[in-house]
PDB file of C-alpha atoms in Angstrom:
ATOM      1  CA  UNK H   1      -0.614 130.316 119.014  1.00 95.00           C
ATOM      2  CA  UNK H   2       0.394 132.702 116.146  1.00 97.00           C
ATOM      3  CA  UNK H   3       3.519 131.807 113.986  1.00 98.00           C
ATOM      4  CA  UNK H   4       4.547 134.343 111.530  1.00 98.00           C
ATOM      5  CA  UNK H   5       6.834 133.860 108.199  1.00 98.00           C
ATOM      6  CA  UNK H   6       7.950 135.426 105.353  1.00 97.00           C
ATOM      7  CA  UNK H   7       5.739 133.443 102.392  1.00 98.00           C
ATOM      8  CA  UNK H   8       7.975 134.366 100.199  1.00 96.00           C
ATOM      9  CA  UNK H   9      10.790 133.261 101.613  1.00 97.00           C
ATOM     10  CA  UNK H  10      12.432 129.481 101.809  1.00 98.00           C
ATOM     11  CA  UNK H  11      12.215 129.597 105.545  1.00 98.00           C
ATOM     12  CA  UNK H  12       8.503 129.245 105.374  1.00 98.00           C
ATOM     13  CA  UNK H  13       7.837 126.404 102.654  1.00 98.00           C
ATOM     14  CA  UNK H  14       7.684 123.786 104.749  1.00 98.00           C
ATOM     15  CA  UNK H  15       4.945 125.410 107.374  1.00 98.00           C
ATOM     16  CA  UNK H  16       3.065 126.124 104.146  1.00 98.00           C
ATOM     17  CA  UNK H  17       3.213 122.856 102.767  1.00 98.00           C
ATOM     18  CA  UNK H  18       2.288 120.969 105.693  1.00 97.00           C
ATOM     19  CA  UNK H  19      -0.298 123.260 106.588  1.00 96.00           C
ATOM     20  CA  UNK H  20      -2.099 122.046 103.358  1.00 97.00           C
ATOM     21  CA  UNK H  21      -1.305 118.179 103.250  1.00 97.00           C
ATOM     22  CA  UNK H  22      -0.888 117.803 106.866  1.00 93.00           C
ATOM     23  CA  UNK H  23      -2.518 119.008 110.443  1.00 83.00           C
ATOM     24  CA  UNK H  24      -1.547 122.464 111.546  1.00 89.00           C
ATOM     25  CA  UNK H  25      -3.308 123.174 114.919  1.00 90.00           C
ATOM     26  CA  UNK H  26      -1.778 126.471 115.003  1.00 96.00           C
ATOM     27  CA  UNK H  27      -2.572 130.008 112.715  1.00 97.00           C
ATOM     28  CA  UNK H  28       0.186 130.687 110.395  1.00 97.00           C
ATOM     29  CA  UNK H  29       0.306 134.390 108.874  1.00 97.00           C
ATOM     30  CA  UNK H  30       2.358 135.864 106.156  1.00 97.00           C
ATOM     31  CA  UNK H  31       5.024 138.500 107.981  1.00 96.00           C
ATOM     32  CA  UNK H  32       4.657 140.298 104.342  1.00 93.00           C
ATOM     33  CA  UNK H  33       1.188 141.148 104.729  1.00 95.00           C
ATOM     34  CA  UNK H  34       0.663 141.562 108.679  1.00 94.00           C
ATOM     35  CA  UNK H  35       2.234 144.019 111.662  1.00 91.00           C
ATOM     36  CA  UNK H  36       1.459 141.059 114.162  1.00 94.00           C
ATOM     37  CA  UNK H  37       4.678 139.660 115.473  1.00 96.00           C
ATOM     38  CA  UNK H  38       4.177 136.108 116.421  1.00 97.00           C
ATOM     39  CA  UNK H  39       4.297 133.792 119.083  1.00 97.00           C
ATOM     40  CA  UNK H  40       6.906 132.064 116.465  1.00 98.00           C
ATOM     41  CA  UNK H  41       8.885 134.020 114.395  1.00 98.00           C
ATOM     42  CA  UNK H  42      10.367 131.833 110.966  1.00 98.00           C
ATOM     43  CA  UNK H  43      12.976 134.267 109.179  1.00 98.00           C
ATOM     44  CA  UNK H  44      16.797 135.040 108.343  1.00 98.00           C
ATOM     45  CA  UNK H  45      18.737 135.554 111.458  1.00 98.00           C
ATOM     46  CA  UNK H  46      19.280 139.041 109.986  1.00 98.00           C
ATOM     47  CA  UNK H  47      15.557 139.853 110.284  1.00 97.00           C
ATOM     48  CA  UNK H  48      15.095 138.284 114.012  1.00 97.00           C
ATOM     49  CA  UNK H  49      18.271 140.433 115.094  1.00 97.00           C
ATOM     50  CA  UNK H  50      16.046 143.601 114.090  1.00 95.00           C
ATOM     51  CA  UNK H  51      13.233 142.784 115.787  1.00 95.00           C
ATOM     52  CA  UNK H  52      14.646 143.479 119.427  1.00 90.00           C
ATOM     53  CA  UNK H  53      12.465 141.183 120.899  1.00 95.00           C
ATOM     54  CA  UNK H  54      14.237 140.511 124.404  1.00 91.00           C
ATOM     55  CA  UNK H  55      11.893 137.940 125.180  1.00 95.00           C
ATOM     56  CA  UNK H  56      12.632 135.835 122.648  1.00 98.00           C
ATOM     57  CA  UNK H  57      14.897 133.344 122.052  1.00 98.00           C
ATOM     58  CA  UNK H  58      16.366 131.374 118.633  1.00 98.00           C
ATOM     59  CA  UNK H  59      14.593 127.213 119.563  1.00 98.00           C
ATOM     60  CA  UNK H  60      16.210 126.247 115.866  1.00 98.00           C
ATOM     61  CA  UNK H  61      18.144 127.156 113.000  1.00 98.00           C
ATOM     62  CA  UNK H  62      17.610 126.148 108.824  1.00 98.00           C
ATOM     63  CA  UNK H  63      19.550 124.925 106.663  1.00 98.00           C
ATOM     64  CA  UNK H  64      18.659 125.752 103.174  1.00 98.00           C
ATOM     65  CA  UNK H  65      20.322 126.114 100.183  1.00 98.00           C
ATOM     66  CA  UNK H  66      18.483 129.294  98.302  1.00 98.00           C
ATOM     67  CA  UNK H  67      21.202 131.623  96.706  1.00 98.00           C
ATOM     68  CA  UNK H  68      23.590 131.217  93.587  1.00 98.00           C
ATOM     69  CA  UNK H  69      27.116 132.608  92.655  1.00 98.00           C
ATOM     70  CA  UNK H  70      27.011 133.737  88.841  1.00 98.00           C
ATOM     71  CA  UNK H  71      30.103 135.021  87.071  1.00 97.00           C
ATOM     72  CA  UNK H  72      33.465 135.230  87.984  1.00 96.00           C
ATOM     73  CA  UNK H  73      34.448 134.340  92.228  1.00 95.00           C
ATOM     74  CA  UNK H  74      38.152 135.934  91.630  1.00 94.00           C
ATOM     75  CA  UNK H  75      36.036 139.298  90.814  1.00 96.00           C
ATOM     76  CA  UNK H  76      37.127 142.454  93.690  1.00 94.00           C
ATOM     77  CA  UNK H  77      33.042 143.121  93.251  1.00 95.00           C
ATOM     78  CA  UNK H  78      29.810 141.212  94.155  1.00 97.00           C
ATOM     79  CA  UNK H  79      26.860 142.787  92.837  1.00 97.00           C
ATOM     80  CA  UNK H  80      23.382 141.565  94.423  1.00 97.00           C
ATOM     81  CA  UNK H  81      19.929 142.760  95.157  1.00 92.00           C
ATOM     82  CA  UNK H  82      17.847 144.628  97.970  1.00 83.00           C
ATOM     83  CA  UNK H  83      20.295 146.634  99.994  1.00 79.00           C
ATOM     84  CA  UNK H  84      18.825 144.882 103.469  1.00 84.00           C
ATOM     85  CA  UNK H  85      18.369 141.890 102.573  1.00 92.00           C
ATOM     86  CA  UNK H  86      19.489 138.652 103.415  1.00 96.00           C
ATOM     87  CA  UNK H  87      21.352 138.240  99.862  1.00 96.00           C
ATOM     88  CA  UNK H  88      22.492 141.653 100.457  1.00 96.00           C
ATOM     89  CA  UNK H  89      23.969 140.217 103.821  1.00 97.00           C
ATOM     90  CA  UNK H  90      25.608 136.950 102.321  1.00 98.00           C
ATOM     91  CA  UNK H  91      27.338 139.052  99.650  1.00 97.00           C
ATOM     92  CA  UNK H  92      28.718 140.781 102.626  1.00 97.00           C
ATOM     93  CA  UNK H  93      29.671 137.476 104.354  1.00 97.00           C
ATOM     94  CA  UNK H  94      31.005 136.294 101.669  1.00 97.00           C
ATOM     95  CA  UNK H  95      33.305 139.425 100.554  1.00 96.00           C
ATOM     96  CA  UNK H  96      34.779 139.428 104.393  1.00 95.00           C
ATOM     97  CA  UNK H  97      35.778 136.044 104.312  1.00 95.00           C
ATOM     98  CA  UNK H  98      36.830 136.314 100.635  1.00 94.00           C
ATOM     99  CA  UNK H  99      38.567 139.704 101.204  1.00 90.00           C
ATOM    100  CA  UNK H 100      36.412 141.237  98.151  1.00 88.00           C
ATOM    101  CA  UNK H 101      36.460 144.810  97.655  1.00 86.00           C
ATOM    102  CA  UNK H 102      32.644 146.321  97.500  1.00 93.00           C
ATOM    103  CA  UNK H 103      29.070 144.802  97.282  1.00 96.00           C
ATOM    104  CA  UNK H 104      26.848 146.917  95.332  1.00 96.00           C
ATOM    105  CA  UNK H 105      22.758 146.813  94.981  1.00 96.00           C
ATOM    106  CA  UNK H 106      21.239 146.584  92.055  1.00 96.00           C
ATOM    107  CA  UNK H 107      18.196 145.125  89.817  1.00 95.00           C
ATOM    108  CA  UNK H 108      18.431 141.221  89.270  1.00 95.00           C
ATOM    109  CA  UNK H 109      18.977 141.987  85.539  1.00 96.00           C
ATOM    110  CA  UNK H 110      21.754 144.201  85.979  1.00 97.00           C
ATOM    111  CA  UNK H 111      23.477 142.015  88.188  1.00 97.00           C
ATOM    112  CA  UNK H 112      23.371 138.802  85.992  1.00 97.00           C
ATOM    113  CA  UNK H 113      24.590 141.748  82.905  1.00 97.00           C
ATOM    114  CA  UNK H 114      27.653 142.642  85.722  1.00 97.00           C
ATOM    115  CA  UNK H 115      28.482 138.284  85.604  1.00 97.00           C
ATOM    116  CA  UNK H 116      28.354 138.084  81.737  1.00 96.00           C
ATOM    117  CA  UNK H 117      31.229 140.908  82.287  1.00 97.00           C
ATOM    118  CA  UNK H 118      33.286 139.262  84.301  1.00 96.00           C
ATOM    119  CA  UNK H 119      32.022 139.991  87.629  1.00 96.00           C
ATOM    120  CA  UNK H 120      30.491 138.496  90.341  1.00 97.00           C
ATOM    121  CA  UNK H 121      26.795 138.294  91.509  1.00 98.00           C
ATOM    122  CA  UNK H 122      25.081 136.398  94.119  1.00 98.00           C
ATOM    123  CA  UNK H 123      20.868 136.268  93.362  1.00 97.00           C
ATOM    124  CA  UNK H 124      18.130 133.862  94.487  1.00 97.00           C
ATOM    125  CA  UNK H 125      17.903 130.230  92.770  1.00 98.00           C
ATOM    126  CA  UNK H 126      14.450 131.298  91.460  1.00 97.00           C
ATOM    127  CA  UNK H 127      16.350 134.297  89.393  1.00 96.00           C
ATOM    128  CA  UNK H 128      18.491 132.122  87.976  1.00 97.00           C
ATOM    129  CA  UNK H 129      20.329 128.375  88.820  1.00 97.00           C
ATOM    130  CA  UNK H 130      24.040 127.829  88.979  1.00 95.00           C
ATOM    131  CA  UNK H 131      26.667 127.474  91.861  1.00 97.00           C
ATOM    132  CA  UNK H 132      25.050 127.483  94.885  1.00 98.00           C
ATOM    133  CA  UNK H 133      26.767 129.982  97.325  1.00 98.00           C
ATOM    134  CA  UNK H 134      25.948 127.499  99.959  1.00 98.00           C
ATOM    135  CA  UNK H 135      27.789 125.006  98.300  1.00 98.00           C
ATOM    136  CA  UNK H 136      30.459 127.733  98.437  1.00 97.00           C
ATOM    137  CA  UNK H 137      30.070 128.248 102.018  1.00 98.00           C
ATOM    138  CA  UNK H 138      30.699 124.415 102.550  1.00 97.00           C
ATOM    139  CA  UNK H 139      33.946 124.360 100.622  1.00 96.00           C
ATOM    140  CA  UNK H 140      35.605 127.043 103.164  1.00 95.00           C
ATOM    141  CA  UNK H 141      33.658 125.465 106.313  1.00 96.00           C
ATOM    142  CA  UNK H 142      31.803 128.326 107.193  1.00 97.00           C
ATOM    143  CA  UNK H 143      28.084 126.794 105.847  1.00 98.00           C
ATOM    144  CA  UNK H 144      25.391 127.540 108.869  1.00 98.00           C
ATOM    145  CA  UNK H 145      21.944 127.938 109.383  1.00 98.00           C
ATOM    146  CA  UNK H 146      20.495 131.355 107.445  1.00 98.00           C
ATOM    147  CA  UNK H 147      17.037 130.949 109.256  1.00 98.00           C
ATOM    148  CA  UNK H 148      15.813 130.607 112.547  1.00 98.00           C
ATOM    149  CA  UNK H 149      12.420 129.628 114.649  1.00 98.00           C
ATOM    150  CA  UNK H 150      12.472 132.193 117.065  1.00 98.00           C
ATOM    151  CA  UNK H 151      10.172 131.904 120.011  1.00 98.00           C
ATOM    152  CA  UNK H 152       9.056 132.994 123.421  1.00 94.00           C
ATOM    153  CA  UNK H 153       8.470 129.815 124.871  1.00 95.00           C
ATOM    154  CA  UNK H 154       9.653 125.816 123.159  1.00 96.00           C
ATOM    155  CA  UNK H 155       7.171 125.404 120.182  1.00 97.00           C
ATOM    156  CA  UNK H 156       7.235 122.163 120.312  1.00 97.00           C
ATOM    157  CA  UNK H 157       4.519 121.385 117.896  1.00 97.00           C
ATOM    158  CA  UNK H 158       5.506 124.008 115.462  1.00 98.00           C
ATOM    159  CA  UNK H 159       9.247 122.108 115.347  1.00 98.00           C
ATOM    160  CA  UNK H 160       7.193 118.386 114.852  1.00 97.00           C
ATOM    161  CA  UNK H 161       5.238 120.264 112.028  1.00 98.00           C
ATOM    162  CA  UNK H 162       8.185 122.123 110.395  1.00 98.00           C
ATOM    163  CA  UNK H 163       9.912 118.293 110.178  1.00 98.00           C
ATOM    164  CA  UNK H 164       6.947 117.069 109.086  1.00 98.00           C
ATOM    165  CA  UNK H 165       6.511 119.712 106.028  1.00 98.00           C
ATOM    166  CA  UNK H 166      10.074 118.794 105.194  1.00 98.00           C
ATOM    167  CA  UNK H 167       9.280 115.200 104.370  1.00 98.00           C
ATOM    168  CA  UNK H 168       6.526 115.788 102.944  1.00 98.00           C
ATOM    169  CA  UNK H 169       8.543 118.704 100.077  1.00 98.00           C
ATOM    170  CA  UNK H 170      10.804 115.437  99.448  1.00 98.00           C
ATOM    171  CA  UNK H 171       8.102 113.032  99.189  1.00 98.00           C
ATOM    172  CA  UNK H 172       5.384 114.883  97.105  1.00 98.00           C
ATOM    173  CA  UNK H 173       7.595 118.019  95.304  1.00 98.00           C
ATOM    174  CA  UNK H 174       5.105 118.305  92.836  1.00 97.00           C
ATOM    175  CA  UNK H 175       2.395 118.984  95.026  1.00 98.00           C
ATOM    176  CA  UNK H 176       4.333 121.024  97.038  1.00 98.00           C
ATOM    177  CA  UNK H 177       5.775 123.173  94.142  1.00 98.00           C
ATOM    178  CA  UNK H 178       2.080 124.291  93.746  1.00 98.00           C
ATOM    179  CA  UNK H 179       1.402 125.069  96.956  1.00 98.00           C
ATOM    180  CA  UNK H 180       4.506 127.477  97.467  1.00 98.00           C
ATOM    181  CA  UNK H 181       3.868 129.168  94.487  1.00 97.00           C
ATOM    182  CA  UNK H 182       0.806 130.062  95.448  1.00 97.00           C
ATOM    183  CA  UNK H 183       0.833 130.857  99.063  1.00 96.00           C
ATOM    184  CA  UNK H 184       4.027 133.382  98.250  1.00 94.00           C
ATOM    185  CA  UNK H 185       2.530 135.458  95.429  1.00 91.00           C
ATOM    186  CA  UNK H 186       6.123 135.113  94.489  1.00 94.00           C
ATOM    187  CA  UNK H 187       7.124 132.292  92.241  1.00 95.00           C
ATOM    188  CA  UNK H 188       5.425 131.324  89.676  1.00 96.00           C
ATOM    189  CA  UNK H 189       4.588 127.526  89.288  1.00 96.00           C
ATOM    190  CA  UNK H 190       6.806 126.426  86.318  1.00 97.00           C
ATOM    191  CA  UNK H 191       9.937 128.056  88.386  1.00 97.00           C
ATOM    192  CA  UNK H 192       8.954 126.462  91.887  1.00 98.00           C
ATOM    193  CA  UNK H 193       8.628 122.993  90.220  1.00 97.00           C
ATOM    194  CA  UNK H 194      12.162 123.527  89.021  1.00 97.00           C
ATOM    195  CA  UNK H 195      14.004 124.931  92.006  1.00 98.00           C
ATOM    196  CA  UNK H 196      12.247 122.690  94.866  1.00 98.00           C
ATOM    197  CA  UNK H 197      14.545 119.665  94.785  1.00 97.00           C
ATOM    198  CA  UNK H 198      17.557 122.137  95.550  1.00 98.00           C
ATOM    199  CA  UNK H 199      16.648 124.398  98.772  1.00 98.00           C
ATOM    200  CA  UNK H 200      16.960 121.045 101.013  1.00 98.00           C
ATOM    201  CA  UNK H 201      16.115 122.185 104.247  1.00 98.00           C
ATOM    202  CA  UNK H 202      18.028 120.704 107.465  1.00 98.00           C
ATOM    203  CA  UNK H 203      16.166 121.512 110.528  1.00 98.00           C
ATOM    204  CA  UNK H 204      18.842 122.075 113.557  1.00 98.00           C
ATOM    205  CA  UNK H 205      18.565 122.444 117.451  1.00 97.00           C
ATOM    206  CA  UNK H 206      22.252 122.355 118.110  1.00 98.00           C
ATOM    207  CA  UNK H 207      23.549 125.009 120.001  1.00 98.00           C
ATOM    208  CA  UNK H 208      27.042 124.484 118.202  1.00 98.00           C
ATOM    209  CA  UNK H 209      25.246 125.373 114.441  1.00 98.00           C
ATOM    210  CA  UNK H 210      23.024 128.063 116.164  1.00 98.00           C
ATOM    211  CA  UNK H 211      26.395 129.754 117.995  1.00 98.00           C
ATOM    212  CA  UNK H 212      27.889 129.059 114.429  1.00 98.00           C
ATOM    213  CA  UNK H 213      25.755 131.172 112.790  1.00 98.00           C
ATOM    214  CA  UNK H 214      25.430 134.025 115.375  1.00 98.00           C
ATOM    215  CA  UNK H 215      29.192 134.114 115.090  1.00 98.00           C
ATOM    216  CA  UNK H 216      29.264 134.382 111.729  1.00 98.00           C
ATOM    217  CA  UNK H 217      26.161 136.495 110.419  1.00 98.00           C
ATOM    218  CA  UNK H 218      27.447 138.946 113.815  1.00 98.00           C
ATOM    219  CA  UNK H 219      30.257 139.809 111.643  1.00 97.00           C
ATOM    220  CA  UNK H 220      27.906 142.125 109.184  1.00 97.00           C
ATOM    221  CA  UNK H 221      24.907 143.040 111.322  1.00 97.00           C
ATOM    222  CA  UNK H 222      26.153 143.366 114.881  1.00 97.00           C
ATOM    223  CA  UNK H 223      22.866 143.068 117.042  1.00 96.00           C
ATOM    224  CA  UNK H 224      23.040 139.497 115.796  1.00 98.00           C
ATOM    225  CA  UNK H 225      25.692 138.622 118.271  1.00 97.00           C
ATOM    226  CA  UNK H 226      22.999 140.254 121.167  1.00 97.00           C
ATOM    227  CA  UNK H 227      20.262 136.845 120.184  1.00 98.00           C
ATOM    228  CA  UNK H 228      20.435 134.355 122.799  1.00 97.00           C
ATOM    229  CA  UNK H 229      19.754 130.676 122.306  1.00 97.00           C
ATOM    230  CA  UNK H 230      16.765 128.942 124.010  1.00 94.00           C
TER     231      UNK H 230
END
């Protein structure tokens, strides 16, 4: 069985993690760096969605806190990175349900310049720490799952693994800091070490978060509302 993931993305830590201090009977491959699609798929719902894979269907959804507000929330403007991406999709979330203006791409620098005047920006934790837009999402009860394990058939042992790799991030961060950092290519060490203590990941298999997050993530990227639930 092939599972596929984004290295460099939060969705994929704990596969990476366990595959090094635990027993991974399956091959894991970085999405980044191959055209295979897997058996699995780990990534934002926004990714899965573009896929088009009828076949498939979402087996679990993660919780994980991985994005920060910076600047000023009563700003008419969020300015964030990668027009695409799954940032670029929360910004969008967020300025529906917030009734903001405009979200415009930029650099990571420029956006953190835009908050120092008074504007809003919403980057990863690893560009820079402060109010988790998660924590955000919470406060106006609309926090769901950003990720998915998406999947032709029940991966059953790819779930027990995926719990297992989150225990073991809480148990033995440092460890784990190190081997994120380098699997990704991403993150270097010094920033991992800091930052792993806040993405938390919550695995879920309720259809009620999974709906949740169709319904919500649906409202910027349309083929969402097409996945089906295994």
């Amino acid at each position: 069985m092939l599972v596929t993931a984004p290295f460099a993305g939060p969705v994929s830590f704990p596969l990476l993690v366990a595959k090094v201090l635990s027993k991974v009977n399956f091959e894991l491959k970085n999405s980044c760096e191959t055209n295979k699609i897997g058996d699995v798929v780990l990534d934002s719902i926004i990714n899965v969605a573009k896929l088009g894979l009828k076949e498939y269907r979402i087996v679990a959804g993660v919780y994980v806190k991985m994005y920060s507000l910076i600047g000023n929330k009563n700003s008419d403007v969020i300015y964030t990175i990668r027009q695409g991406s799954l940032a670029y999709y929360n910004a969008r979330v967020y300025a529906k349900l917030t009734n903001k203006k405009e979200v415009i791409n930029t650099t990571p620098e420029e956006a953190l310049k835009k908050a120092e005047e008074g504007k809003l920006a919403l980057v990863g934790i690893e560009i820079k720490l402060g109010e988790l837009f998660e924590d955000e999402m919470i406060k106006i009860n609309r926090f769901v799952p950003q990720c998915v394990i998406y999947s032709k058939t029940y991966p059953t042992e790819v779930i027990e693994t995926y719990e297992e790799g989150i225990r073991l991030m809480r148990e033995r961060p440092e460890e784990s800091a190190l081997i994120i950092a380098s699997a990704s290519k991403y993150y270097s060490q010094q920033v991992m070490r800091d930052i792993i203590h806040v993405y938390d990941h919550k695995l879920t298999k309720r259809k009620e978060d999974l709906n949740k997050s169709i319904e919500l993530y649906s409202l910027v990227k349309p083929e969402v509302k097409d996945l089906e639930i295994y």
